[in-house]
Short mmCIF file of C-alpha atoms and ligand atoms in Angstrom, two decimals:
data_model
loop_
_atom_site.label_atom_id
_atom_site.label_comp_id
_atom_site.label_asym_id
_atom_site.label_seq_id
_atom_site.Cartn_x
_atom_site.Cartn_y
_atom_site.Cartn_z
CA MET G 386 107.74 81.11 111.78
CA LYS G 387 105.01 80.13 109.32
CA THR G 388 103.08 83.31 108.69
CA LEU G 389 99.83 84.20 106.94
CA ILE G 390 99.30 87.74 105.67
CA ALA G 391 95.59 88.64 105.45
CA CYS G 392 95.23 91.75 103.32
CA TYR G 393 92.30 94.01 102.56
CA SER G 394 93.05 96.85 100.15
CA TYR G 395 90.49 99.00 98.38
CA SER G 396 92.66 101.18 96.13
CA GLY G 397 95.93 99.19 96.11
CA ASN G 398 98.19 101.02 98.59
CA THR G 399 97.99 98.39 101.30
CA LEU G 400 98.28 95.62 98.73
CA THR G 401 101.60 97.04 97.44
CA VAL G 402 102.99 97.21 100.97
CA ALA G 403 101.67 93.80 102.02
CA GLN G 404 103.08 92.14 98.91
CA LYS G 405 106.51 93.66 99.66
CA LEU G 406 106.26 92.25 103.18
CA GLN G 407 105.26 88.88 101.76
CA GLU G 408 108.39 88.79 99.55
CA MET G 409 110.59 89.69 102.51
CA ILE G 410 109.27 87.10 104.95
CA ASN G 411 108.08 84.47 102.50
CA ALA G 412 104.59 84.32 103.99
CA ASP G 413 101.36 82.90 102.60
CA PHE G 414 98.81 85.48 101.47
CA THR G 415 95.05 85.71 101.56
CA ARG G 416 92.92 88.58 100.24
CA VAL G 417 90.03 89.82 102.35
CA GLU G 418 87.32 91.10 99.99
CA PRO G 419 83.85 92.32 100.85
CA VAL G 420 81.08 90.72 98.80
CA LYS G 421 79.76 94.17 97.87
CA ASP G 422 81.41 97.56 97.38
CA ARG G 423 79.70 100.63 98.85
CA TRP G 424 79.75 104.37 98.44
CA TYR G 425 82.62 106.33 100.05
CA VAL G 426 80.51 107.87 102.80
CA ILE G 427 78.97 104.50 103.67
CA LYS G 428 82.46 103.01 103.90
CA ALA G 429 83.52 105.70 106.37
CA VAL G 430 80.30 105.68 108.41
CA HIS G 431 80.20 101.89 108.68
CA ALA G 432 83.87 101.78 109.68
CA TYR G 433 83.16 104.47 112.28
CA MET G 434 80.26 102.41 113.62
CA GLU G 435 82.45 99.29 113.66
CA LYS G 436 79.98 97.44 111.42
CA LYS G 437 80.80 94.14 109.72
CA TRP G 438 80.35 93.48 105.99
CA PRO G 439 80.06 89.97 104.53
CA ILE G 440 83.31 88.87 102.87
CA LYS G 441 84.20 86.41 100.11
CA PRO G 442 85.77 83.08 101.13
CA CYS G 443 89.42 83.41 102.15
CA THR G 444 91.78 81.75 104.64
CA THR G 445 90.24 82.18 108.08
CA ASP G 446 91.42 78.94 109.71
CA ILE G 447 95.00 79.56 110.79
CA ASP G 448 95.62 76.17 112.36
CA ASP G 449 98.61 75.63 110.02
CA TYR G 450 100.26 78.94 110.92
CA ASP G 451 102.34 80.33 113.80
CA CYS G 452 101.58 83.95 113.04
CA LEU G 453 98.93 86.15 111.38
CA ILE G 454 99.58 89.67 110.05
CA VAL G 455 96.41 91.64 109.32
CA CYS G 456 96.95 94.41 106.73
CA CYS G 457 94.36 97.07 105.80
CA PRO G 458 93.75 100.75 105.16
CA VAL G 459 92.49 103.10 107.85
CA TRP G 460 88.91 104.27 107.29
CA ALA G 461 87.49 106.96 109.57
CA SER G 462 90.49 106.25 111.82
CA ARG G 463 89.26 102.65 112.09
CA THR G 464 89.32 99.20 110.48
CA PRO G 465 87.21 98.74 107.32
CA SER G 466 84.02 96.76 107.85
CA GLY G 467 85.23 93.77 105.80
CA VAL G 468 88.20 93.47 108.13
CA ASN G 469 85.89 93.51 111.16
CA GLN G 470 84.12 90.52 109.64
CA TYR G 471 87.42 88.77 108.90
CA LEU G 472 88.55 89.19 112.52
CA GLU G 473 85.29 87.58 113.66
CA GLU G 474 85.54 84.62 111.24
CA LEU G 475 89.07 83.62 112.32
CA GLU G 476 89.46 80.10 113.69
CA ASN G 477 92.16 78.22 115.61
CA VAL G 478 93.98 81.35 116.64
CA SER G 479 94.56 80.79 120.34
CA GLY G 480 98.21 80.90 121.43
CA LYS G 481 99.43 82.14 118.04
CA LYS G 482 101.29 85.37 117.33
CA CYS G 483 99.81 88.26 115.42
CA ALA G 484 100.54 91.76 114.15
CA ALA G 485 98.87 94.62 112.30
CA LEU G 486 99.96 96.74 109.35
CA VAL G 487 97.85 99.70 108.24
CA THR G 488 98.20 102.38 105.59
CA MET G 489 96.49 105.75 105.78
CA GLY G 490 96.19 108.91 103.73
CA GLY G 491 97.19 111.29 106.51
CA ASP G 492 99.81 111.17 109.21
CA GLY G 493 97.54 111.68 112.19
CA SER G 494 96.25 109.30 114.78
CA GLN G 495 94.23 106.16 114.11
CA ILE G 496 92.72 103.40 116.20
CA ALA G 497 92.62 100.63 113.58
CA THR G 498 95.76 98.95 114.95
CA THR G 499 94.31 98.98 118.47
CA GLN G 500 91.05 97.49 117.18
CA ILE G 501 92.96 94.68 115.48
CA MET G 502 95.08 94.09 118.58
CA ASN G 503 92.07 94.03 120.91
CA ALA G 504 90.09 91.68 118.67
CA LEU G 505 92.96 89.23 118.32
CA GLU G 506 94.06 89.35 121.95
CA ALA G 507 90.45 88.67 122.95
CA GLU G 508 90.74 85.40 120.98
CA GLY G 509 93.88 84.43 122.89
CA MET G 510 96.50 85.57 120.38
CA GLU G 511 99.80 87.22 121.33
CA PHE G 512 100.14 90.62 119.69
CA MET G 513 103.71 91.37 118.54
CA GLU G 514 103.85 94.63 116.64
CA SER G 515 101.99 97.32 114.68
CA LEU G 516 103.19 99.21 111.63
CA ILE G 517 101.41 102.39 110.56
CA ILE G 518 102.36 103.78 107.14
CA GLY G 519 101.05 107.31 106.72
CA GLY G 520 100.62 109.35 103.58
CA SER G 521 104.00 111.05 103.69
CA ALA G 522 105.91 107.76 104.05
CA GLN G 523 103.95 106.37 101.11
CA LYS G 524 104.84 109.38 98.95
CA SER G 525 108.51 109.62 99.92
CA GLY G 526 109.18 105.90 99.53
CA GLU G 527 110.21 105.67 103.19
CA TRP G 528 107.61 102.93 103.58
CA GLU G 529 110.04 100.40 102.06
CA ASN G 530 112.49 100.90 104.95
CA MET G 531 109.64 100.74 107.44
CA VAL G 532 108.47 97.43 105.98
CA GLN G 533 112.03 96.10 106.02
CA ASP G 534 112.36 96.84 109.77
CA PHE G 535 108.93 95.35 110.45
CA ALA G 536 109.76 92.23 108.41
CA GLY G 537 112.82 91.65 110.63
CA LYS G 538 110.53 90.89 113.56
CA PHE G 539 109.07 87.93 111.69
CA MET G 540 112.33 86.51 110.35
CA ASP G 541 114.32 86.19 113.60
CA GLU G 542 112.32 83.35 115.06
C1 FMN S 151 86.26 105.50 103.22
C2 FMN S 151 87.67 105.97 103.48
C3 FMN S 151 87.99 106.52 104.70
C4 FMN S 151 89.29 106.95 104.97
N1 FMN S 151 89.59 107.47 106.21
C5 FMN S 151 90.86 107.86 106.48
C6 FMN S 151 91.21 108.37 107.78
O1 FMN S 151 90.39 108.44 108.70
N2 FMN S 151 92.49 108.78 107.97
C7 FMN S 151 93.44 108.72 107.00
O2 FMN S 151 94.57 109.11 107.23
N3 FMN S 151 93.15 108.19 105.77
C8 FMN S 151 91.89 107.75 105.50
N4 FMN S 151 91.59 107.22 104.26
C9 FMN S 151 92.67 107.06 103.27
C10 FMN S 151 93.20 105.61 103.24
O3 FMN S 151 93.44 105.12 104.55
C11 FMN S 151 94.55 105.54 102.47
O4 FMN S 151 94.44 106.13 101.22
C12 FMN S 151 95.02 104.10 102.35
O5 FMN S 151 96.40 104.06 102.07
C13 FMN S 151 94.24 103.35 101.26
O6 FMN S 151 94.67 102.02 101.22
P1 FMN S 151 94.22 101.03 100.05
O7 FMN S 151 94.73 101.65 98.76
O8 FMN S 151 94.91 99.77 100.38
O9 FMN S 151 92.73 100.94 100.05
C14 FMN S 151 90.31 106.80 103.98
C15 FMN S 151 89.97 106.23 102.73
C16 FMN S 151 88.66 105.81 102.48
C17 FMN S 151 88.33 105.17 101.15
#
């Protein structure tokens, strides 16, 4: 399965996890980066309001791929605004598989994975799996096993 990992990471946690996944499944990688950084509270409020921020050019046409894995941190329980923009800019997605991987500081609930799933299913993609890596799994190192299990889903086909 030819897979593209699209990764947004502000402080590096999601990037570390997504790069480990990339090594395991031998996927292509594109970085989602907002054009402009904003203050912490604005990040959280805009994520909460499901706003979109302009992003730098990255791979949004997935015609060449069978599967897309969107990776990002959880902000205010939600997807960061740059990721909302990325999801809107995607092209040639219909009929392809997709998945979501998020990291978060706590271990509580979040709706970012549901937002990603809903946005991609609305474009005709088939959602396979979500992986949520909370703060305790990041600290204990358990995240590596979680990524290994998740990676298995993309290697079998
Ligand atoms: C603006 C902002 C909002 C956040 N909101 C949450 C949250 O609602 N729940 C949570 O568990 N962690 C929250 N976090 C923590 C991040 O999700 C966590 O540190 C994540 O692993 C960071 O990933 P990154 O290093 O790839 O940016 C927030 C962080 C930021 C910067």
